[in-house]
mmCIF file of C-alpha atoms and ligand atoms in Angstrom:
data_model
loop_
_atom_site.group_PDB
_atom_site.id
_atom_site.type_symbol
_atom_site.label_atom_id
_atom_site.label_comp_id
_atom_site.label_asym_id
_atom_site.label_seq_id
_atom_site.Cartn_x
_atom_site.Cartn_y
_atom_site.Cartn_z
ATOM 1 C CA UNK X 1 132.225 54.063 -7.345
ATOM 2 C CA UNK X 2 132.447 53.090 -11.191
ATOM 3 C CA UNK X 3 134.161 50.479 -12.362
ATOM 4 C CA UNK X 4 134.841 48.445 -15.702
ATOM 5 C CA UNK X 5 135.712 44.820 -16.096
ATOM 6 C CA UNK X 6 135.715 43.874 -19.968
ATOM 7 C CA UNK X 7 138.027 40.949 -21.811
ATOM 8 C CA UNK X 8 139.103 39.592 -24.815
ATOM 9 C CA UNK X 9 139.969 36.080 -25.550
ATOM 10 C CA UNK X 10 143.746 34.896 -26.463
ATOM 11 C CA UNK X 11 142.481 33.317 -29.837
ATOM 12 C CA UNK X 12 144.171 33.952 -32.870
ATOM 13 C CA UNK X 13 144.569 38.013 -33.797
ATOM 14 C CA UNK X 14 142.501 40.780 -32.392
ATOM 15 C CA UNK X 15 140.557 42.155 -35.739
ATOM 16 C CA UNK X 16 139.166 45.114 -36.254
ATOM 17 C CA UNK X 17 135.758 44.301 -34.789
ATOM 18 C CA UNK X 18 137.705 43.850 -31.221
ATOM 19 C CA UNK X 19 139.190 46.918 -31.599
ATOM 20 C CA UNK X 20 135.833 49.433 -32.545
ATOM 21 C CA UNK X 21 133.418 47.087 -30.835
ATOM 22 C CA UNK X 22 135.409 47.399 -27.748
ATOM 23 C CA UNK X 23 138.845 48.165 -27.122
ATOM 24 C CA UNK X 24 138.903 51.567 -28.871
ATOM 25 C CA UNK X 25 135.862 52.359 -26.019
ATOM 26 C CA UNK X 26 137.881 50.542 -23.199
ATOM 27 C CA UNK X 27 140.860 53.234 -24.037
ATOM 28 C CA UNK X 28 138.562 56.332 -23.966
ATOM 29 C CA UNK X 29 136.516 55.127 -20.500
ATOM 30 C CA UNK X 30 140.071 55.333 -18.679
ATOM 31 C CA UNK X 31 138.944 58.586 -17.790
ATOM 32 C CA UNK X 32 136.178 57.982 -15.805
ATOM 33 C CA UNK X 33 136.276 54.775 -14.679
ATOM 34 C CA UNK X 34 138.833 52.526 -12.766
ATOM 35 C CA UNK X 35 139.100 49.900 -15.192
ATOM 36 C CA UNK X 36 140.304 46.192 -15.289
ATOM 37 C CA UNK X 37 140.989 44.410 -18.673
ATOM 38 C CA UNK X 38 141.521 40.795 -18.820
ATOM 39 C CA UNK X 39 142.765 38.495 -21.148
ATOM 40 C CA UNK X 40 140.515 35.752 -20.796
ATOM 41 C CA UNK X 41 142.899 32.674 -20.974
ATOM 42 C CA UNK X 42 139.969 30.284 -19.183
ATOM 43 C CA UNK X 43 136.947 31.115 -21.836
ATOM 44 C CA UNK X 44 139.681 30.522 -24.582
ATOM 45 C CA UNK X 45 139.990 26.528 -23.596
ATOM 46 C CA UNK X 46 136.222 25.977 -23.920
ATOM 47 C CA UNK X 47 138.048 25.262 -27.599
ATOM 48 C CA UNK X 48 140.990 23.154 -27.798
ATOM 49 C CA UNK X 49 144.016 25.502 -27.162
ATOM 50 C CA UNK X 50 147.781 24.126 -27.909
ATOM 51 C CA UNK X 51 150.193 24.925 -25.501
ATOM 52 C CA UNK X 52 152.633 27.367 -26.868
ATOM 53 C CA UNK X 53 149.873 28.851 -28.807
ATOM 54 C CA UNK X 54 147.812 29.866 -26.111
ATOM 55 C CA UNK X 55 150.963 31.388 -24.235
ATOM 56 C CA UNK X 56 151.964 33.477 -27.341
ATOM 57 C CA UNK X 57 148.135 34.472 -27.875
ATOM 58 C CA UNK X 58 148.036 36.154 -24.247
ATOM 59 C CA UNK X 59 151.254 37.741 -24.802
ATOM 60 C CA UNK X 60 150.153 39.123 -28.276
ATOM 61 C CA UNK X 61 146.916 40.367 -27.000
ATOM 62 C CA UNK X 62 148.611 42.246 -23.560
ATOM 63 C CA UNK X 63 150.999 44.119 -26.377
ATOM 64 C CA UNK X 64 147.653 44.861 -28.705
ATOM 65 C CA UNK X 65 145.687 46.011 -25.933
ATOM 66 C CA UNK X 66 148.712 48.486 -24.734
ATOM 67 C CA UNK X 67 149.719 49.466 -28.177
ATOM 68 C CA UNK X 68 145.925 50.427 -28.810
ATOM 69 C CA UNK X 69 145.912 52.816 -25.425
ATOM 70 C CA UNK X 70 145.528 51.717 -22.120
ATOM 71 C CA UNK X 71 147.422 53.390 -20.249
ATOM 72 C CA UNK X 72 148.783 50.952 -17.251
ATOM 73 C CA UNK X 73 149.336 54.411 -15.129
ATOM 74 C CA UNK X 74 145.382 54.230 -14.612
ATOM 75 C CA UNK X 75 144.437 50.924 -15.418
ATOM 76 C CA UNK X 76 145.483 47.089 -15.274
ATOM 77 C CA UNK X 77 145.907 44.515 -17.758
ATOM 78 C CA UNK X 78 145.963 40.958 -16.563
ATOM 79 C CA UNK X 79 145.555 37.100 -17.709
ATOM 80 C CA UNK X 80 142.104 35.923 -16.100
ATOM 81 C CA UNK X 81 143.676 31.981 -15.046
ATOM 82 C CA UNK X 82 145.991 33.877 -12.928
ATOM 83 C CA UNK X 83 143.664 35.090 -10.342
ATOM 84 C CA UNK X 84 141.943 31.931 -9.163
ATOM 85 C CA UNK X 85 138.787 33.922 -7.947
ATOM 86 C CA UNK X 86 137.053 33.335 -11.465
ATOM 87 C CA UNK X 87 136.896 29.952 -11.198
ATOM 88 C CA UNK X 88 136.230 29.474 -7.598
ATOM 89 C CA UNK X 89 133.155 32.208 -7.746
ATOM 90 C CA UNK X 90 131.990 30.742 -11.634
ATOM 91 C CA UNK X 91 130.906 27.252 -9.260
ATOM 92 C CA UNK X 92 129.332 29.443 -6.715
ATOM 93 C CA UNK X 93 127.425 31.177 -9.277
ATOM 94 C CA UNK X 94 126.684 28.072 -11.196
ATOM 95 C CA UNK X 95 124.310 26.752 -8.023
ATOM 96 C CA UNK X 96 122.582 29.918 -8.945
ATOM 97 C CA UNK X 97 122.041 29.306 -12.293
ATOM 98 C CA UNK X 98 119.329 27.726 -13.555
ATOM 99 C CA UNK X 99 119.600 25.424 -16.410
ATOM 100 C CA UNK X 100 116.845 27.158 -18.522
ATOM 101 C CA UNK X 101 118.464 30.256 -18.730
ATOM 102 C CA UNK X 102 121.974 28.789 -19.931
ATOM 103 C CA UNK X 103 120.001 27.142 -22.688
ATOM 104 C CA UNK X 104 118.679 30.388 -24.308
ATOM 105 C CA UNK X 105 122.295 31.497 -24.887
ATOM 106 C CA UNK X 106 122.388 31.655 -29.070
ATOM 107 C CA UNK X 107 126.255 31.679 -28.875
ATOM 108 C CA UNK X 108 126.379 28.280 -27.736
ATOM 109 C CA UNK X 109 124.051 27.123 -30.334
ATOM 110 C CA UNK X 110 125.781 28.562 -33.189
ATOM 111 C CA UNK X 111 129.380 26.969 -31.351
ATOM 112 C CA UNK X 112 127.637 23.377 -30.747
ATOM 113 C CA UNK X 113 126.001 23.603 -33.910
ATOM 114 C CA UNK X 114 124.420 20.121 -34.665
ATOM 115 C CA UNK X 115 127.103 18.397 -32.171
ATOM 116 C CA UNK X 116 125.248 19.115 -28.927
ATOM 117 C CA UNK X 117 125.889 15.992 -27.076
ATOM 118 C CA UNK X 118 129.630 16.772 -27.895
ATOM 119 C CA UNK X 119 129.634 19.753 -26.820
ATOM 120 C CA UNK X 120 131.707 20.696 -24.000
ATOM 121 C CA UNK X 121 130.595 21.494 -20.078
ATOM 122 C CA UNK X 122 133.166 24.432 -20.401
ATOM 123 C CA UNK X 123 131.569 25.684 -23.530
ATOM 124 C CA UNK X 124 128.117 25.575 -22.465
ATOM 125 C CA UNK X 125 128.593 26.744 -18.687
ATOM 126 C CA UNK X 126 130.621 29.877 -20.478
ATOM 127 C CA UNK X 127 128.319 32.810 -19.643
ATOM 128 C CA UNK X 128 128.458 31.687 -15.831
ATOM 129 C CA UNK X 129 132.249 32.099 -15.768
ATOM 130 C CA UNK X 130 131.668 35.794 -17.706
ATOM 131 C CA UNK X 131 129.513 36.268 -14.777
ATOM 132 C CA UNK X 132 131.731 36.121 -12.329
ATOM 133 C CA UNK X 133 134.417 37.746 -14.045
ATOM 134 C CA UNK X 134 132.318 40.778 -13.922
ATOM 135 C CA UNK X 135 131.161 39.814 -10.057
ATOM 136 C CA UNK X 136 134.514 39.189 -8.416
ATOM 137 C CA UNK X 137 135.397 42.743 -8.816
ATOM 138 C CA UNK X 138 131.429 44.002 -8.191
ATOM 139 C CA UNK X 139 132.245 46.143 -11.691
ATOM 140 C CA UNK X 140 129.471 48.562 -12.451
ATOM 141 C CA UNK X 141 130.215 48.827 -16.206
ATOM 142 C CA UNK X 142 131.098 46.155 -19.182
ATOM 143 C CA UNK X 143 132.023 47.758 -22.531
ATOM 144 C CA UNK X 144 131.864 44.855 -24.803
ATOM 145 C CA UNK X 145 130.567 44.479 -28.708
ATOM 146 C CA UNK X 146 126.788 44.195 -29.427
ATOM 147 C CA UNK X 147 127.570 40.175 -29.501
ATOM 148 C CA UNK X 148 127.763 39.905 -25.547
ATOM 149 C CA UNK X 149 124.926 41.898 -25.003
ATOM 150 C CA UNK X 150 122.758 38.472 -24.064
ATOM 151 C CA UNK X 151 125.869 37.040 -21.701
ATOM 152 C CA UNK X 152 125.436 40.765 -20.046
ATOM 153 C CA UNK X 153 122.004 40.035 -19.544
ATOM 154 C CA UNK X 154 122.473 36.301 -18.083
ATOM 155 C CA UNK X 155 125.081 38.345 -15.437
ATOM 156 C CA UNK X 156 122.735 40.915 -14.310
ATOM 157 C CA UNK X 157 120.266 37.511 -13.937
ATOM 158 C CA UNK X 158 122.554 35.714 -11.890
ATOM 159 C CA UNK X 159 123.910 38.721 -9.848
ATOM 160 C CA UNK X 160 120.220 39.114 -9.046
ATOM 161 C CA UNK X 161 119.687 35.829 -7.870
ATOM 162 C CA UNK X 162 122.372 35.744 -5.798
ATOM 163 C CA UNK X 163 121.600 39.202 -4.246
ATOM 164 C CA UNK X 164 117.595 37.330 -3.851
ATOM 165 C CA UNK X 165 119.278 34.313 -2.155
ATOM 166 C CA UNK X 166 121.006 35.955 0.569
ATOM 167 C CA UNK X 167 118.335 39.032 1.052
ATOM 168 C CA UNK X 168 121.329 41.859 -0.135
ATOM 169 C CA UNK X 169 122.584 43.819 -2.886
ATOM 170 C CA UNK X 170 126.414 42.646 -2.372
ATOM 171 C CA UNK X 171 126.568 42.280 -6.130
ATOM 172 C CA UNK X 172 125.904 45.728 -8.231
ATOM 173 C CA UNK X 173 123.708 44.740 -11.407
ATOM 174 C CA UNK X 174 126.201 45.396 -13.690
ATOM 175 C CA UNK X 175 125.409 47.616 -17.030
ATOM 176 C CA UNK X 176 126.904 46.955 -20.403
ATOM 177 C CA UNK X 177 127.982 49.870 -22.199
ATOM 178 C CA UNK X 178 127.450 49.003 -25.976
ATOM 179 C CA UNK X 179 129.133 52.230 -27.422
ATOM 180 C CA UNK X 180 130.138 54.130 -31.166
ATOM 181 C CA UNK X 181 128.948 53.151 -34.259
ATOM 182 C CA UNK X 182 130.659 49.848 -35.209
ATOM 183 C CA UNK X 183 129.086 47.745 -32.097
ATOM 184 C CA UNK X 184 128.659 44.977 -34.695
ATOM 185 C CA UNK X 185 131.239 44.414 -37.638
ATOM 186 C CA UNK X 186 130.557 42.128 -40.588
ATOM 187 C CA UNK X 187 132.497 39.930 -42.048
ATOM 188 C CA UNK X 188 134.939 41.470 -44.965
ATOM 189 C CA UNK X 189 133.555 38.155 -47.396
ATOM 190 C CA UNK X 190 129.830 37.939 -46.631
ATOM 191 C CA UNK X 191 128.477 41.082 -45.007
ATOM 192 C CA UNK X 192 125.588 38.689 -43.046
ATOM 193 C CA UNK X 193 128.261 37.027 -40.852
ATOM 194 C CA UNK X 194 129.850 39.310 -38.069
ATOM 195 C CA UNK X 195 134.131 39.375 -38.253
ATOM 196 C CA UNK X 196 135.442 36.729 -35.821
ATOM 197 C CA UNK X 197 138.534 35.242 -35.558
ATOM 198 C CA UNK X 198 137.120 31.551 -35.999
ATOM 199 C CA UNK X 199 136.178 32.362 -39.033
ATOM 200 C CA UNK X 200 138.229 30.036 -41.657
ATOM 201 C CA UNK X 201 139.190 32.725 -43.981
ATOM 202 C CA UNK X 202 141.666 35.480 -42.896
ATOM 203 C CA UNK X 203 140.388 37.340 -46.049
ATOM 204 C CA UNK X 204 137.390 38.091 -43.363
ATOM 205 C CA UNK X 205 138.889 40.072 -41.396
ATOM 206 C CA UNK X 206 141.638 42.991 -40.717
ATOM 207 C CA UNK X 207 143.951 42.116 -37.930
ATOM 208 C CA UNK X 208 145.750 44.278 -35.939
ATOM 209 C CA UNK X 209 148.729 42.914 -37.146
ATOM 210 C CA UNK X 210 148.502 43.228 -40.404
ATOM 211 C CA UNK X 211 151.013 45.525 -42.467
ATOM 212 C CA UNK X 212 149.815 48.151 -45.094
ATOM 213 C CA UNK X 213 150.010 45.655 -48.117
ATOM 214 C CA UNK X 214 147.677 42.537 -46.091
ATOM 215 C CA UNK X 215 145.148 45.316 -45.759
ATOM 216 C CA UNK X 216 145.113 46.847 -48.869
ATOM 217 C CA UNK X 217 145.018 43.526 -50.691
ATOM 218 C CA UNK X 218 141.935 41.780 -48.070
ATOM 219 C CA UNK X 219 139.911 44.993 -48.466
ATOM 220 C CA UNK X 220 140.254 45.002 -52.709
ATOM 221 C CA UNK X 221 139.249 41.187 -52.623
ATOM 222 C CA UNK X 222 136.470 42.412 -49.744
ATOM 223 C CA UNK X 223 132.710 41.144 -51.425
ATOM 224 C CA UNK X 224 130.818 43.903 -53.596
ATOM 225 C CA UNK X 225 128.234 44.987 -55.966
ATOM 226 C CA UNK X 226 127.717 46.881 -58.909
ATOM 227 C CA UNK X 227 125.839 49.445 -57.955
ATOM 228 C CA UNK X 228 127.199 52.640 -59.615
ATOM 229 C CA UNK X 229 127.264 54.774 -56.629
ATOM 230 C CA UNK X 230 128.405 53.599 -52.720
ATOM 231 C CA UNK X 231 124.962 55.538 -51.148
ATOM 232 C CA UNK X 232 122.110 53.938 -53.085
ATOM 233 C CA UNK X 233 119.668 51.540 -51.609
ATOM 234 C CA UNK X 234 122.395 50.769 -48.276
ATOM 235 C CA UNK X 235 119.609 48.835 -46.680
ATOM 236 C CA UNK X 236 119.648 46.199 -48.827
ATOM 237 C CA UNK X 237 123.335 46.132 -49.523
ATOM 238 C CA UNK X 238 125.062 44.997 -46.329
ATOM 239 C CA UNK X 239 128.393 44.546 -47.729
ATOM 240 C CA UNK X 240 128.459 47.669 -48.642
ATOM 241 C CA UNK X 241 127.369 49.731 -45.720
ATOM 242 C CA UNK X 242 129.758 47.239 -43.428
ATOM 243 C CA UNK X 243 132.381 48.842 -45.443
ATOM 244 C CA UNK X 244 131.035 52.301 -45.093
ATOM 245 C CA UNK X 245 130.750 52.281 -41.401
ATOM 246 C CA UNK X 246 134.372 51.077 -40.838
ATOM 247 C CA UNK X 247 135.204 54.293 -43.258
ATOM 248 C CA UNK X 248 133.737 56.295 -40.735
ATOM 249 C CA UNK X 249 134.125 54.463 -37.922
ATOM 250 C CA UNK X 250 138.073 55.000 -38.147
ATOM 251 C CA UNK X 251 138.243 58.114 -39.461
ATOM 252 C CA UNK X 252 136.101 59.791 -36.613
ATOM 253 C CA UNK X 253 133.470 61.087 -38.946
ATOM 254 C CA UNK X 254 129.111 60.219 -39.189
ATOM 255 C CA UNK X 255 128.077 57.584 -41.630
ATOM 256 C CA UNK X 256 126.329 60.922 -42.932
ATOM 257 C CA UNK X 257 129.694 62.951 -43.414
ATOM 258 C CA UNK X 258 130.849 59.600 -44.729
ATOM 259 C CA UNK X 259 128.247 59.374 -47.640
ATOM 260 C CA UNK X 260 128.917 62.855 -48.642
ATOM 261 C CA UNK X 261 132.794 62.452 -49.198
ATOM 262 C CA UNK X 262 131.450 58.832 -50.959
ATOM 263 C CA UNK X 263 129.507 61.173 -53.125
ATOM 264 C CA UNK X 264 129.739 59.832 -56.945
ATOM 265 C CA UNK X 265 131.974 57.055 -55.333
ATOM 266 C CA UNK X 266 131.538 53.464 -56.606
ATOM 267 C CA UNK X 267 132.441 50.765 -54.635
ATOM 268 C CA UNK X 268 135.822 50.170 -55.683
ATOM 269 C CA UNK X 269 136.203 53.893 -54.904
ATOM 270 C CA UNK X 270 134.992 53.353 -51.551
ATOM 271 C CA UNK X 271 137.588 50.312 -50.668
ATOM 272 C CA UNK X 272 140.548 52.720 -51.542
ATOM 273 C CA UNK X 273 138.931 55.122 -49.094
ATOM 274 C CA UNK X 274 139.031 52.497 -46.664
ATOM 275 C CA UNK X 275 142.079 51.367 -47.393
ATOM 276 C CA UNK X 276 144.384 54.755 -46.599
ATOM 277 C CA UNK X 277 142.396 55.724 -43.458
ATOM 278 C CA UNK X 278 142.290 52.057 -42.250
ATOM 279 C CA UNK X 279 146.261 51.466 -43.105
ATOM 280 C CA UNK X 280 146.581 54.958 -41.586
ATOM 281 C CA UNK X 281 144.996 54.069 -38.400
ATOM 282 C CA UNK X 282 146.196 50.757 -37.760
ATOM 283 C CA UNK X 283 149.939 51.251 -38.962
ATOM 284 C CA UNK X 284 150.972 52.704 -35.484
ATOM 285 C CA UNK X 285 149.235 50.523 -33.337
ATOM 286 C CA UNK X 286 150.798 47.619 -35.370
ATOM 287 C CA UNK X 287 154.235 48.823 -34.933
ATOM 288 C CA UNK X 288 154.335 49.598 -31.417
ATOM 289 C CA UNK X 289 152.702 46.118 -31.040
ATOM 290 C CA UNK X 290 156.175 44.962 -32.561
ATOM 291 C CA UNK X 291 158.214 46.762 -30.374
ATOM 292 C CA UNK X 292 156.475 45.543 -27.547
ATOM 293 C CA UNK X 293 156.736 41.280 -28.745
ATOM 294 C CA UNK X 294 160.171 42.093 -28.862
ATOM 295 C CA UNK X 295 159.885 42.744 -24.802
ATOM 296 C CA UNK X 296 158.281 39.606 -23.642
ATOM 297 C CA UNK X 297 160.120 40.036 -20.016
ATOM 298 C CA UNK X 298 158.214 43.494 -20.317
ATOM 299 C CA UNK X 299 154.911 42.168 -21.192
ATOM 300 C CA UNK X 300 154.723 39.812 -18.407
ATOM 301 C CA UNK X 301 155.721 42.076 -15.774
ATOM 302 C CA UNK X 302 152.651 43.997 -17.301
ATOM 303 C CA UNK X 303 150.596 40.784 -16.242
ATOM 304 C CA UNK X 304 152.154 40.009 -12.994
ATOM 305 C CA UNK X 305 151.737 43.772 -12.080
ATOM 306 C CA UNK X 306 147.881 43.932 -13.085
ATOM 307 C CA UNK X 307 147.278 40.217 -11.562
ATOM 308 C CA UNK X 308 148.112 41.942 -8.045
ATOM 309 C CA UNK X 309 145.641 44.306 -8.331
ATOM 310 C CA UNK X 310 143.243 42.248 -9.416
ATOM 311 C CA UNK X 311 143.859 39.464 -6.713
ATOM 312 C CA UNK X 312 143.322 41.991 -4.236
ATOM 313 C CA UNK X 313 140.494 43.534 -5.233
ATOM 314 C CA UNK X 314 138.951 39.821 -5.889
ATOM 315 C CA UNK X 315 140.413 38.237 -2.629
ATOM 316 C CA UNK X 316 138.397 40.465 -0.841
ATOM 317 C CA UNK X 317 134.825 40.461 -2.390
ATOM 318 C CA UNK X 318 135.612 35.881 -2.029
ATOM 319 C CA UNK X 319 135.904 36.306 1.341
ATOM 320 C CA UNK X 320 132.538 37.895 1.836
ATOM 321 C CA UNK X 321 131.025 35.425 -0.255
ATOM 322 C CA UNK X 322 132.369 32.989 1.749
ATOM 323 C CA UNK X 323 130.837 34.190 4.556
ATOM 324 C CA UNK X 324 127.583 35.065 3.243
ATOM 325 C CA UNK X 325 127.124 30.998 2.253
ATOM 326 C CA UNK X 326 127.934 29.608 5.679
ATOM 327 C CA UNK X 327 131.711 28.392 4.587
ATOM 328 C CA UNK X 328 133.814 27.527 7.588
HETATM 329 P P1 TYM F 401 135.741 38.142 -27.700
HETATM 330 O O1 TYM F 401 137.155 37.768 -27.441
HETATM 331 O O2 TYM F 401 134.960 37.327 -28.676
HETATM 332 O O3 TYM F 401 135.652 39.647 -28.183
HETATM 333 C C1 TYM F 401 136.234 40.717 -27.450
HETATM 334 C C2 TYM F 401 135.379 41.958 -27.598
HETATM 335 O O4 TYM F 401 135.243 42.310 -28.976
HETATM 336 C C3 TYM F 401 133.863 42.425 -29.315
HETATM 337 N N1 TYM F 401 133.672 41.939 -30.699
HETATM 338 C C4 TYM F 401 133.078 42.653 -31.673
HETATM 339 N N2 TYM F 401 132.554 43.888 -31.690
HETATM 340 C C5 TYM F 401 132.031 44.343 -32.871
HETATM 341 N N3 TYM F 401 132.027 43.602 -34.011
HETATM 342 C C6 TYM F 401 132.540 42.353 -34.045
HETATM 343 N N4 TYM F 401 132.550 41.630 -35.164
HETATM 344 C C7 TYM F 401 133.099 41.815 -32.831
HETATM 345 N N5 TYM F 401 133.695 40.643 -32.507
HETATM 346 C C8 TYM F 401 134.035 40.738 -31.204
HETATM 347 C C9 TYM F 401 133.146 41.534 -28.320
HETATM 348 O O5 TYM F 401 131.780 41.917 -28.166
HETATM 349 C C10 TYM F 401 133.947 41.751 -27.061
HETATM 350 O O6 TYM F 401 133.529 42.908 -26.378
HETATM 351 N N6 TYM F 401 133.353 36.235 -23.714
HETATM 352 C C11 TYM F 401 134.071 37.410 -24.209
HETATM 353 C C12 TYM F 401 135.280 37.775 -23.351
HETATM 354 C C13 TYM F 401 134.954 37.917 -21.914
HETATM 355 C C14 TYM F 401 134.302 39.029 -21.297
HETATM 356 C C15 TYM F 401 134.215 38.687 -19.911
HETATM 357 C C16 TYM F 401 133.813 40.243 -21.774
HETATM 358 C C17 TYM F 401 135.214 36.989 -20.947
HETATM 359 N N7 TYM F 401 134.768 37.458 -19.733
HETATM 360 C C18 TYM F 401 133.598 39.555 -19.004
HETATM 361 C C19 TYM F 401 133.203 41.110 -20.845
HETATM 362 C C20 TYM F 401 133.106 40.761 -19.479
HETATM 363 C C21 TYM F 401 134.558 37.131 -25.622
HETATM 364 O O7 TYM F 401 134.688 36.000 -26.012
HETATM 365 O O8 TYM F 401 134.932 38.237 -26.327
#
């Protein structure tokens, strides 16, 4: 059997890096997988999260993930705090974990920065939770952005360790599936910084939500050059070829059919290129995100209907665990 388990965090908008990194992929492997996608409320508080904010962010990301495809016929959306299995497995895991390999993880570096002793336990013991999100449901398949590809890693690690513990192969290792052509999208302002949604300035991203006009006016202020044409010397221009393979990226075409309708192109001819196909592409999915806000009694029947399935399917792989360690 092959399934998926990916997430997203509730933090401020989904961007456009969410969606080609990963949730344009989670949409297409509906097909061929059964497939879980979680909103991952408990990674989300490794950061100070206020209240109301953090219940609107789920909300908003259930209707962005639905409004961008997945179809809840075949495949369930739920908010990760709600099925208490993460947590309870993320300890288990954690006494399989050994400190040396949590302290190779670059993302918490770059988040603890120069405040290490600050840092939180939550933020640092991250990866382990993303572990056993993937675990509880023994999921075969991650589709994530080329950013998680080390926390993929640290799972298959721990899964391993576990399965070496206990003499078994109870947990699948699972494989990430780092797919399309925008695995890793740069920042709109500074083309050596990847698009995140902690970044300060909104100018360095697209959002899902953003209309036509927010678009049009973040990719015209979007960092360039002066070369004359869009194709010469990409390698050293990373601005530019961010901005190329978003072109093509979400218009469906190679970076090499790209380049040839960029022929004679400047820059500022490439951003308007940009700018209709991404304003065409997104415009939809932003207005069926809309409709679906206005449903909040819809949205969390989404959630309570995808928890179920995922409590089951979770319930069941605890109670082996259980057993396997000697609990009573
Ligand atoms: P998060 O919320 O940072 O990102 C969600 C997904 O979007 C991808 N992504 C990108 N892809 C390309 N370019 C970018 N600039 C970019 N930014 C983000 C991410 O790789 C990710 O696939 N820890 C995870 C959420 C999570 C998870 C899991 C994922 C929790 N448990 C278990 C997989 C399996 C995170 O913070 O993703």
């Amino acid at each position: 059997m092959k399934r998926i388990l990916s997430g997203v965090q509730p933090t401020g908008n989904l961007h456009l890096g969410n969606y080609l990194g990963a949730i344009r992929n989670w949409v297409k492997l509906q097909d061929g997988y059964e497939c879980l996608y979680m909103v991952a409320d408990l990674h989300a508080i490794t950061v100070p999260q206020e209240p109301d904010s953090l219940r609107k962010a789920v909300r908003e990301v259930t209707a962005a993930l639905i409004a961008c495809g997945i179809d809840l016929e075949k495949s369930a959306i739920f908010n990760q705090s709600a099925v208490s299995a993460h947590s309870e497995l993320a300890w288990i895991l954690g006494c399989h974990t050994p400190l040396g390999w949590l302290n190779r993880m670059t993302q918490f570096k770059e988040k603890a920065g120069k405040h290490r002793e600050e840092a939180l336990l939550g933020l640092y013991s991250y990866p382990v939770l993303m572990a056993a999100d993937i675990l509880v449901y023994k999921a075969t398949h991650v589709p994530v952005g080329e950013d998680q590809k080390q926390h993929l890693e640290l799972s298959r690690d721990i899964a391993g360790a576990f399965n070496r513990q206990y003499n078994t192969e109870f947990f699948p290792l699972p494989e990430p599936l780092i797919l399309g052509d925008a695995t890793r999208v740069m920042s709109l302002r500074d083309g050596s910084k990847k698009m995140s949604k902690s970044d300060e300035s909104d100018y360095s991203r697209i959002n899902l939500t953003d209309d036509a006009d927010a678009i049009a006016k973040k990719i015209k202020k979007a960092t360039s050059d002066s070369y004359p044409t869009v194709g010469e010397n990409l390698e050293n221009r990373p601005e530019a070829a961010n901005l190329l393979t978003l072109y093509a990226s979400l218009k469906g075409v190679t970076r090499e059919q790209a380049l040839a309708e960029c022929a004679g192109k400047n820059f500022s001819g490439l951003k308007q290129m940009l700018t209709e196909v991404a304003v065409a592409h997104l415009s939809p999915i932003t207005r069926r995100m809309r409709e679906l806000l206005a449903a909040p009694d819809y949205i969390d029947q989404v959630l309570s209907k995808g928890v179920a399935r995922a409590r089951n399917i979770a319930g069941g792989t605890m109670q082996e665990v259980k057993e396997m360690i000697g609990f009573l």
